[in-house]
Amino acid sequence: MRQLRKITDLKGYNFKARDGDIGTLKGCYFDDNSWLVRYLVVRTGSWLLGRDVLLVPSVILGVDQERKLIDVDLTCKQIESCPPVNTKLPVSRHYENEYYKYYGWEPYWVGELFFESPPHAAQRIEAKPPEKPQNPHLRSSDEVIGYQIEAQNGEPGHVAGLILDDEDWRIRYLIMDTKSWLPGKKVLISTPWAKTVIWAEQKIQLDVTCEQIESAPDYDPSKTISRDEEIRLYKHYGKTLE
């Protein structure tokens, strides 16, 4: 069943392959154009000396909240032999080509989005490097925490967290902390309302006003976000939830 989850709540969840444990969630990389999570960063255990590995969301079979367990449709051997990644550096398109070539999957930038066409069912093709270097628009989920938020008529707060949809693995909401303006208040901002993200200035510009944010429903992190609450939130901002 679809659920909206804070990325920080998923950190520490254990990943389990078809034949053994993999490691725990460290973070993710998302596409800064679509807010889709492209890779989950998993810190492996002692079996890979704590190495970080990347997993695409479409190999996830399910998320067990009670056991804090995420089942993955891969074997430990497949993961062990995949191209190593240095998560201290940006993920390059060259690495992505090597990654998809290793697994024999069609890259997400060719044809359909990966979550609509599971990679383990995709046509096996050779991923060809681009003729010119490309920016794959991948950003770390940790990178945007603390970014300043700029409304149409002021700067009411900063990004305090991210909420993703575990059905299509898209970041749906920014958690905005308004403590510099309205102490103790946190609100949700839907990512489609982010008009511009200025990465060089660590700033996100919104298509809403400070007055709308001030009167918006408070975000309670202890409660699950229901569909009705999403509809009310969109209605408050004069938006339509599709």
Short mmCIF file of C-alpha atoms in Angstrom, two decimals:
data_model
loop_
_atom_site.label_atom_id
_atom_site.label_comp_id
_atom_site.label_asym_id
_atom_site.label_seq_id
_atom_site.Cartn_x
_atom_site.Cartn_y
_atom_site.Cartn_z
CA MET A 1 0.00 0.00 0.00
CA ARG A 2 1.25 3.46 -0.94
CA GLN A 3 2.74 5.43 1.91
CA LEU A 4 4.44 8.78 2.25
CA ARG A 5 7.62 8.44 4.29
CA LYS A 6 10.30 10.77 5.57
CA ILE A 7 13.64 9.77 4.11
CA THR A 8 15.20 10.12 7.55
CA ASP A 9 12.71 7.54 8.89
CA LEU A 10 13.97 5.01 6.33
CA LYS A 11 17.61 5.55 7.22
CA GLY A 12 18.82 2.53 9.10
CA TYR A 13 16.30 0.17 7.49
CA ASN A 14 17.92 -3.16 6.62
CA PHE A 15 18.09 -4.26 2.99
CA LYS A 16 17.74 -7.97 2.31
CA ALA A 17 18.71 -9.62 -0.98
CA ARG A 18 17.23 -12.90 -2.19
CA ASP A 19 20.00 -14.79 -0.39
CA GLY A 20 21.18 -12.63 2.48
CA ASP A 21 21.52 -9.26 4.16
CA ILE A 22 22.95 -6.32 2.22
CA GLY A 23 23.21 -3.39 4.61
CA THR A 24 21.33 -0.29 5.76
CA LEU A 25 19.97 2.79 3.99
CA LYS A 26 22.34 5.74 4.05
CA GLY A 27 20.52 8.14 1.71
CA CYS A 28 19.48 8.56 -1.90
CA TYR A 29 20.15 10.39 -5.15
CA PHE A 30 17.23 12.09 -6.87
CA ASP A 31 16.73 13.77 -10.23
CA ASP A 32 16.62 17.53 -9.72
CA ASN A 33 14.21 17.95 -12.66
CA SER A 34 11.56 15.39 -11.72
CA TRP A 35 12.30 14.79 -7.99
CA LEU A 36 12.38 11.06 -8.76
CA VAL A 37 14.70 8.97 -6.62
CA ARG A 38 17.12 7.30 -9.04
CA TYR A 39 19.33 5.46 -6.56
CA LEU A 40 19.22 4.38 -2.94
CA VAL A 41 22.59 4.47 -1.21
CA VAL A 42 23.13 1.39 0.95
CA ARG A 43 25.99 1.06 3.42
CA THR A 44 26.95 -2.61 3.35
CA GLY A 45 27.95 -4.62 6.36
CA SER A 46 31.16 -6.48 7.06
CA TRP A 47 30.71 -8.76 4.03
CA LEU A 48 31.75 -5.86 1.75
CA LEU A 49 33.87 -4.03 4.32
CA GLY A 50 31.24 -1.32 4.73
CA ARG A 51 31.32 -0.34 1.06
CA ASP A 52 28.50 1.85 -0.29
CA VAL A 53 26.41 0.43 -3.14
CA LEU A 54 23.63 1.92 -5.25
CA LEU A 55 20.27 0.24 -5.78
CA VAL A 56 17.54 1.40 -8.15
CA PRO A 57 14.10 1.61 -6.47
CA SER A 58 12.50 -0.74 -9.01
CA VAL A 59 14.35 -3.75 -7.55
CA ILE A 60 12.57 -3.20 -4.23
CA LEU A 61 9.96 -5.87 -3.57
CA GLY A 62 8.48 -4.30 -0.46
CA VAL A 63 9.01 -2.19 2.66
CA ASP A 64 8.21 -3.78 6.03
CA GLN A 65 7.78 -0.93 8.48
CA GLU A 66 7.38 -3.13 11.56
CA ARG A 67 10.62 -5.04 10.96
CA LYS A 68 12.34 -2.05 9.32
CA LEU A 69 13.20 -4.29 6.40
CA ILE A 70 13.40 -3.64 2.65
CA ASP A 71 13.40 -6.72 0.39
CA VAL A 72 15.41 -6.50 -2.84
CA ASP A 73 15.09 -8.62 -5.99
CA LEU A 74 18.85 -9.14 -6.42
CA THR A 75 21.41 -11.61 -5.10
CA CYS A 76 24.33 -10.73 -2.86
CA LYS A 77 26.71 -11.85 -5.61
CA GLN A 78 25.15 -9.45 -8.11
CA ILE A 79 25.53 -6.58 -5.68
CA GLU A 80 29.05 -7.57 -4.67
CA SER A 81 30.24 -7.58 -8.30
CA CYS A 82 28.57 -4.34 -9.41
CA PRO A 83 30.82 -1.38 -10.34
CA PRO A 84 32.12 0.33 -7.18
CA VAL A 85 30.94 3.87 -6.51
CA ASN A 86 32.49 6.70 -4.53
CA THR A 87 29.55 8.42 -2.84
CA LYS A 88 31.81 11.29 -1.76
CA LEU A 89 31.81 12.41 -5.41
CA PRO A 90 28.89 13.23 -7.75
CA VAL A 91 27.51 10.24 -9.66
CA SER A 92 28.63 10.72 -13.27
CA ARG A 93 26.81 9.64 -16.40
CA HIS A 94 29.87 7.49 -17.20
CA TYR A 95 29.34 5.57 -13.97
CA GLU A 96 25.62 5.24 -14.67
CA ASN A 97 26.39 3.73 -18.08
CA GLU A 98 28.73 1.19 -16.48
CA TYR A 99 26.16 0.41 -13.79
CA TYR A 100 23.29 -0.24 -16.21
CA LYS A 101 25.56 -2.14 -18.58
CA TYR A 102 26.62 -4.44 -15.73
CA TYR A 103 23.03 -5.30 -14.79
CA GLY A 104 21.89 -5.48 -18.43
CA TRP A 105 19.10 -2.96 -17.86
CA GLU A 106 17.85 -0.22 -20.11
CA PRO A 107 18.97 3.14 -18.64
CA TYR A 108 16.19 5.31 -17.27
CA TRP A 109 17.14 8.13 -19.65
CA VAL A 110 16.36 5.89 -22.63
CA GLY A 111 12.67 5.27 -23.18
CA GLU A 112 10.35 4.76 -20.25
CA LEU A 113 11.06 5.72 -16.66
CA PHE A 114 12.52 2.84 -14.71
CA PHE A 115 9.72 2.61 -12.17
CA GLU A 116 7.20 2.09 -14.98
CA SER A 117 9.33 -0.62 -16.60
CA PRO A 118 11.09 -2.74 -13.95
CA PRO A 119 14.76 -3.22 -14.84
CA HIS A 120 14.71 -6.96 -14.17
CA ALA A 121 12.07 -7.24 -16.93
CA ALA A 122 13.68 -4.75 -19.29
CA GLN A 123 15.24 -5.50 -22.62
CA ARG A 124 18.96 -6.22 -22.37
CA ILE A 125 20.92 -3.61 -24.30
CA GLU A 126 24.38 -2.11 -24.30
CA ALA A 127 24.42 1.31 -22.66
CA LYS A 128 26.49 3.55 -24.91
CA PRO A 129 28.40 6.48 -23.40
CA PRO A 130 27.17 9.89 -24.56
CA GLU A 131 29.16 11.68 -27.26
CA LYS A 132 29.63 14.64 -24.91
CA PRO A 133 29.77 14.74 -21.11
CA GLN A 134 26.32 15.21 -19.62
CA ASN A 135 25.04 16.34 -16.26
CA PRO A 136 22.70 13.60 -15.03
CA HIS A 137 21.04 16.07 -12.63
CA LEU A 138 21.54 13.78 -9.64
CA ARG A 139 21.46 15.33 -6.18
CA SER A 140 22.00 13.80 -2.77
CA SER A 141 19.01 13.87 -0.42
CA ASP A 142 21.36 15.15 2.29
CA GLU A 143 22.47 18.06 0.10
CA VAL A 144 19.18 19.98 0.15
CA ILE A 145 18.69 19.89 3.92
CA GLY A 146 19.17 23.42 5.17
CA TYR A 147 18.51 25.07 1.80
CA GLN A 148 16.79 28.44 2.15
CA ILE A 149 13.21 28.63 0.89
CA GLU A 150 12.14 31.76 -0.95
CA ALA A 151 8.42 32.46 -1.39
CA GLN A 152 7.01 35.05 -3.79
CA ASN A 153 7.40 37.80 -1.19
CA GLY A 154 10.01 36.72 1.31
CA GLU A 155 12.15 33.94 2.78
CA PRO A 156 10.01 32.19 5.39
CA GLY A 157 12.25 29.25 6.29
CA HIS A 158 14.50 26.41 5.20
CA VAL A 159 14.29 22.76 4.16
CA ALA A 160 14.25 20.49 7.21
CA GLY A 161 13.41 17.20 5.53
CA LEU A 162 12.07 15.33 2.51
CA ILE A 163 9.04 13.08 2.15
CA LEU A 164 8.88 10.46 -0.59
CA ASP A 165 6.17 8.26 -2.03
CA ASP A 166 7.24 4.63 -1.67
CA GLU A 167 5.06 3.60 -4.62
CA ASP A 168 6.82 5.54 -7.39
CA TRP A 169 9.80 6.75 -5.30
CA ARG A 170 9.25 10.41 -6.06
CA ILE A 171 9.97 13.10 -3.49
CA ARG A 172 6.51 14.58 -2.93
CA TYR A 173 7.06 17.16 -0.20
CA LEU A 174 9.65 19.39 1.36
CA ILE A 175 9.35 19.81 5.11
CA MET A 176 9.85 23.51 5.75
CA ASP A 177 10.95 24.80 9.14
CA THR A 178 9.82 28.40 9.70
CA LYS A 179 11.67 28.87 13.00
CA SER A 180 13.45 31.99 11.76
CA TRP A 181 10.02 33.54 11.12
CA LEU A 182 7.33 31.53 12.96
CA PRO A 183 9.05 29.66 15.83
CA GLY A 184 7.99 26.04 16.21
CA LYS A 185 6.00 25.80 12.96
CA LYS A 186 6.71 23.25 10.24
CA VAL A 187 4.71 22.99 7.02
CA LEU A 188 4.68 20.82 3.92
CA ILE A 189 5.53 22.22 0.50
CA SER A 190 4.71 20.07 -2.53
CA THR A 191 7.70 19.73 -4.86
CA PRO A 192 5.70 20.88 -7.95
CA TRP A 193 5.44 24.26 -6.22
CA ALA A 194 9.22 24.59 -6.32
CA LYS A 195 9.49 26.96 -9.26
CA THR A 196 13.28 27.10 -9.32
CA VAL A 197 16.11 25.41 -7.44
CA ILE A 198 19.27 27.52 -7.41
CA TRP A 199 21.86 24.95 -6.42
CA ALA A 200 24.78 27.38 -6.44
CA GLU A 201 22.97 29.59 -3.89
CA GLN A 202 21.41 26.70 -1.93
CA LYS A 203 17.98 28.20 -2.42
CA ILE A 204 14.55 26.94 -3.53
CA GLN A 205 12.09 29.45 -4.99
CA LEU A 206 8.38 28.70 -4.52
CA ASP A 207 5.22 29.58 -6.39
CA VAL A 208 3.39 30.45 -3.12
CA THR A 209 3.28 33.44 -0.77
CA CYS A 210 4.46 33.93 2.80
CA GLU A 211 0.85 34.56 3.84
CA GLN A 212 -0.22 31.17 2.46
CA ILE A 213 2.63 29.49 4.34
CA GLU A 214 1.81 31.33 7.57
CA SER A 215 -1.80 30.10 7.53
CA ALA A 216 -0.99 26.61 6.22
CA PRO A 217 -1.77 23.52 8.35
CA ASP A 218 1.04 22.59 10.73
CA TYR A 219 2.96 19.46 9.83
CA ASP A 220 2.91 16.79 12.54
CA PRO A 221 5.75 14.30 11.94
CA SER A 222 4.16 11.77 14.29
CA LYS A 223 1.15 11.30 12.00
CA THR A 224 0.85 9.53 8.66
CA ILE A 225 -0.08 11.85 5.79
CA SER A 226 -3.47 10.76 4.43
CA ARG A 227 -4.93 11.44 1.01
CA ASP A 228 -7.58 13.70 2.59
CA GLU A 229 -4.85 15.76 4.27
CA GLU A 230 -3.06 16.12 0.94
CA ILE A 231 -6.27 17.35 -0.70
CA ARG A 232 -6.81 19.90 2.10
CA LEU A 233 -3.23 21.09 1.79
CA TYR A 234 -3.52 21.60 -1.96
CA LYS A 235 -6.87 23.35 -1.52
CA HIS A 236 -5.33 25.73 1.02
CA TYR A 237 -2.75 26.82 -1.55
CA GLY A 238 -5.32 27.01 -4.35
CA LYS A 239 -3.83 24.00 -6.11
CA THR A 240 -5.39 20.81 -7.45
CA LEU A 241 -4.05 17.42 -6.42
CA GLU A 242 -3.98 15.10 -9.41
#
